[in-house]
PDB file of C-alpha atoms in Angstrom:
ATOM      1  CA  UNK O1199      59.364  41.842 -15.764  1.00 74.00           C
ATOM      2  CA  UNK O1200      62.549  42.431 -15.150  1.00 83.00           C
ATOM      3  CA  UNK O1201      63.712  43.248 -11.284  1.00 82.00           C
ATOM      4  CA  UNK O1202      63.861  46.920 -11.879  1.00 86.00           C
ATOM      5  CA  UNK O1203      60.391  46.662 -12.968  1.00 82.00           C
ATOM      6  CA  UNK O1204      59.857  44.856  -9.857  1.00 80.00           C
ATOM      7  CA  UNK O1205      60.719  47.086  -7.504  1.00 83.00           C
ATOM      8  CA  UNK O1206      58.785  49.543  -9.039  1.00 84.00           C
ATOM      9  CA  UNK O1207      55.764  48.399  -9.173  1.00 83.00           C
ATOM     10  CA  UNK O1208      56.503  47.674  -5.164  1.00 83.00           C
ATOM     11  CA  UNK O1209      57.269  50.915  -4.093  1.00 85.00           C
ATOM     12  CA  UNK O1210      54.073  52.443  -6.664  1.00 85.00           C
ATOM     13  CA  UNK O1211      51.980  49.776  -4.450  1.00 84.00           C
ATOM     14  CA  UNK O1212      53.458  51.471  -0.869  1.00 86.00           C
ATOM     15  CA  UNK O1213      51.687  54.570  -2.423  1.00 85.00           C
ATOM     16  CA  UNK O1214      47.956  52.943  -2.654  1.00 85.00           C
ATOM     17  CA  UNK O1215      45.849  53.856  -0.092  1.00 87.00           C
ATOM     18  CA  UNK O1216      43.531  50.815   1.189  1.00 85.00           C
ATOM     19  CA  UNK O1217      40.456  51.693  -0.770  1.00 87.00           C
ATOM     20  CA  UNK O1218      43.202  51.508  -3.441  1.00 86.00           C
ATOM     21  CA  UNK O1219      44.467  48.197  -1.465  1.00 85.00           C
ATOM     22  CA  UNK O1220      41.805  46.125  -1.093  1.00 85.00           C
ATOM     23  CA  UNK O1221      40.842  47.049  -5.438  1.00 87.00           C
ATOM     24  CA  UNK O1222      43.919  45.429  -6.005  1.00 85.00           C
ATOM     25  CA  UNK O1223      44.086  42.358  -3.878  1.00 84.00           C
ATOM     26  CA  UNK O1224      39.952  41.795  -5.052  1.00 84.00           C
ATOM     27  CA  UNK O1225      42.317  42.036  -8.869  1.00 83.00           C
ATOM     28  CA  UNK O1226      44.840  39.727  -8.189  1.00 82.00           C
ATOM     29  CA  UNK O1227      42.669  37.489  -6.874  1.00 80.00           C
ATOM     30  CA  UNK O1228      40.368  37.406  -9.201  1.00 79.00           C
ATOM     31  CA  UNK O1229      43.558  36.274 -11.795  1.00 77.00           C
ATOM     32  CA  UNK O1230      45.251  34.336  -9.376  1.00 76.00           C
ATOM     33  CA  UNK O1231      41.208  32.243  -9.759  1.00 74.00           C
ATOM     34  CA  UNK O1232      41.990  28.813 -12.280  1.00 68.00           C
ATOM     35  CA  UNK O1233      39.767  30.479 -15.890  1.00 67.00           C
ATOM     36  CA  UNK O1234      37.673  28.376 -16.950  1.00 66.00           C
ATOM     37  CA  UNK O1235      35.727  27.147 -20.358  1.00 66.00           C
ATOM     38  CA  UNK O1236      33.419  29.747 -21.049  1.00 66.00           C
ATOM     39  CA  UNK O1237      29.704  27.358 -21.045  1.00 70.00           C
ATOM     40  CA  UNK O1238      28.422  27.929 -24.403  1.00 71.00           C
ATOM     41  CA  UNK O1239      24.883  27.330 -25.396  1.00 68.00           C
ATOM     42  CA  UNK O1240      24.149  23.792 -27.493  1.00 67.00           C
ATOM     43  CA  UNK O1241      24.262  23.797 -31.325  1.00 66.00           C
ATOM     44  CA  UNK O1242      21.595  21.243 -31.311  1.00 67.00           C
ATOM     45  CA  UNK O1243      18.781  20.099 -29.336  1.00 65.00           C
ATOM     46  CA  UNK O1244      20.703  17.590 -27.214  1.00 61.00           C
ATOM     47  CA  UNK O1245      19.478  13.608 -27.715  1.00 64.00           C
ATOM     48  CA  UNK O1246      17.539  12.178 -24.274  1.00 65.00           C
ATOM     49  CA  UNK O1247      20.105  10.320 -22.398  1.00 65.00           C
ATOM     50  CA  UNK O1248      20.399   7.219 -22.203  1.00 67.00           C
ATOM     51  CA  UNK O1249      19.358   5.210 -19.213  1.00 65.00           C
ATOM     52  CA  UNK O1250      22.593   4.399 -17.225  1.00 67.00           C
ATOM     53  CA  UNK O1251      22.230   0.617 -17.269  1.00 68.00           C
ATOM     54  CA  UNK O1252      22.180  -0.891 -14.100  1.00 73.00           C
ATOM     55  CA  UNK O1253      25.078  -1.294 -11.700  1.00 80.00           C
ATOM     56  CA  UNK O1254      26.914  -4.558 -10.941  1.00 83.00           C
ATOM     57  CA  UNK O1255      26.809  -4.092  -6.762  1.00 86.00           C
ATOM     58  CA  UNK O1256      30.874  -5.091  -6.046  1.00 86.00           C
ATOM     59  CA  UNK O1257      32.088  -8.147  -4.613  1.00 89.00           C
ATOM     60  CA  UNK O1258      33.739  -8.150  -1.174  1.00 85.00           C
ATOM     61  CA  UNK O1259      37.645  -8.094  -3.218  1.00 84.00           C
ATOM     62  CA  UNK O1260      36.329  -5.298  -5.418  1.00 88.00           C
ATOM     63  CA  UNK O1261      35.732  -2.972  -2.961  1.00 88.00           C
ATOM     64  CA  UNK O1262      38.365  -3.265  -0.298  1.00 84.00           C
ATOM     65  CA  UNK O1263      40.609  -3.365  -3.372  1.00 86.00           C
ATOM     66  CA  UNK O1264      38.839   0.012  -4.446  1.00 88.00           C
ATOM     67  CA  UNK O1265      39.421   1.005  -1.264  1.00 87.00           C
ATOM     68  CA  UNK O1266      42.655   0.488  -1.175  1.00 86.00           C
ATOM     69  CA  UNK O1267      43.442   1.913  -4.519  1.00 87.00           C
ATOM     70  CA  UNK O1268      41.809   5.235  -3.599  1.00 87.00           C
ATOM     71  CA  UNK O1269      44.269   4.879  -0.643  1.00 85.00           C
ATOM     72  CA  UNK O1270      41.745   4.277   2.230  1.00 86.00           C
ATOM     73  CA  UNK O1271      42.137   1.107   3.350  1.00 82.00           C
ATOM     74  CA  UNK O1272      46.827   0.521   3.462  1.00 84.00           C
ATOM     75  CA  UNK O1273      46.640  -2.102   3.073  1.00 82.00           C
ATOM     76  CA  UNK O1274      43.788  -5.440   2.297  1.00 76.00           C
ATOM     77  CA  UNK O1275      42.117  -7.082   5.489  1.00 70.00           C
ATOM     78  CA  UNK O1276      43.163 -10.929   5.763  1.00 75.00           C
ATOM     79  CA  UNK O1277      40.205 -13.544   6.026  1.00 73.00           C
ATOM     80  CA  UNK O1278      43.450 -15.850   7.164  1.00 73.00           C
ATOM     81  CA  UNK O1279      44.158 -14.054  10.392  1.00 74.00           C
ATOM     82  CA  UNK O1280      39.761 -13.800  10.970  1.00 71.00           C
ATOM     83  CA  UNK O1281      39.685 -16.738  11.750  1.00 73.00           C
ATOM     84  CA  UNK O1282      39.805 -18.663  15.676  1.00 68.00           C
ATOM     85  CA  UNK O1283      37.991 -21.864  15.619  1.00 69.00           C
ATOM     86  CA  UNK O1284      40.402 -23.135  18.449  1.00 73.00           C
ATOM     87  CA  UNK O1285      39.397 -19.966  21.431  1.00 73.00           C
ATOM     88  CA  UNK O1286      37.735 -21.486  23.661  1.00 73.00           C
ATOM     89  CA  UNK O1287      35.645 -18.415  24.713  1.00 75.00           C
ATOM     90  CA  UNK O1288      33.185 -18.956  20.853  1.00 75.00           C
ATOM     91  CA  UNK O1289      32.501 -23.491  22.132  1.00 77.00           C
ATOM     92  CA  UNK O1290      28.542 -23.463  22.323  1.00 79.00           C
ATOM     93  CA  UNK O1291      27.038 -23.165  25.834  1.00 82.00           C
ATOM     94  CA  UNK O1292      25.010 -25.688  26.552  1.00 85.00           C
ATOM     95  CA  UNK O1293      20.862 -24.549  27.915  1.00 86.00           C
ATOM     96  CA  UNK O1294      18.066 -26.374  29.722  1.00 89.00           C
ATOM     97  CA  UNK O1295      14.713 -26.408  28.109  1.00 90.00           C
ATOM     98  CA  UNK O1296      13.673 -25.804  25.037  1.00 90.00           C
ATOM     99  CA  UNK O1297      16.265 -24.581  22.038  1.00 89.00           C
ATOM    100  CA  UNK O1298      17.484 -21.069  22.270  1.00 88.00           C
ATOM    101  CA  UNK O1299      16.054 -20.086  18.554  1.00 90.00           C
ATOM    102  CA  UNK O1300      12.527 -21.485  19.785  1.00 91.00           C
ATOM    103  CA  UNK O1301      12.197 -18.917  23.145  1.00 91.00           C
ATOM    104  CA  UNK O1302      14.081 -15.861  20.682  1.00 92.00           C
ATOM    105  CA  UNK O1303      11.225 -16.684  17.668  1.00 92.00           C
ATOM    106  CA  UNK O1304       8.449 -17.339  20.654  1.00 92.00           C
ATOM    107  CA  UNK O1305       8.774 -13.804  22.545  1.00 93.00           C
ATOM    108  CA  UNK O1306       9.110 -12.027  19.688  1.00 91.00           C
ATOM    109  CA  UNK O1307       4.850 -12.626  18.974  1.00 83.00           C
TER     110      UNK O1307
END
């Protein structure tokens, strides 16, 4: 379309009534939507789908790599940074009496 044709089209649009402008907007919106291919009915009767094989659960590393590839993680976690064996707050506390595990089991009953 030439610039002159486009200018003529714009001047014609300015003369439209509000109802005509709404109709034009609807037509333009329909043209702007991506066209979907028509759905064709199957020529032959479809065969029953095979049962999908059960999915193997992902390992932790595979899961992290997938999140990284999808952009959900900025970087993979470094397991070496998770180890803090020398933290004094993580030392066991000595208690008197029966072992704590036995106390928990007894009180749950």
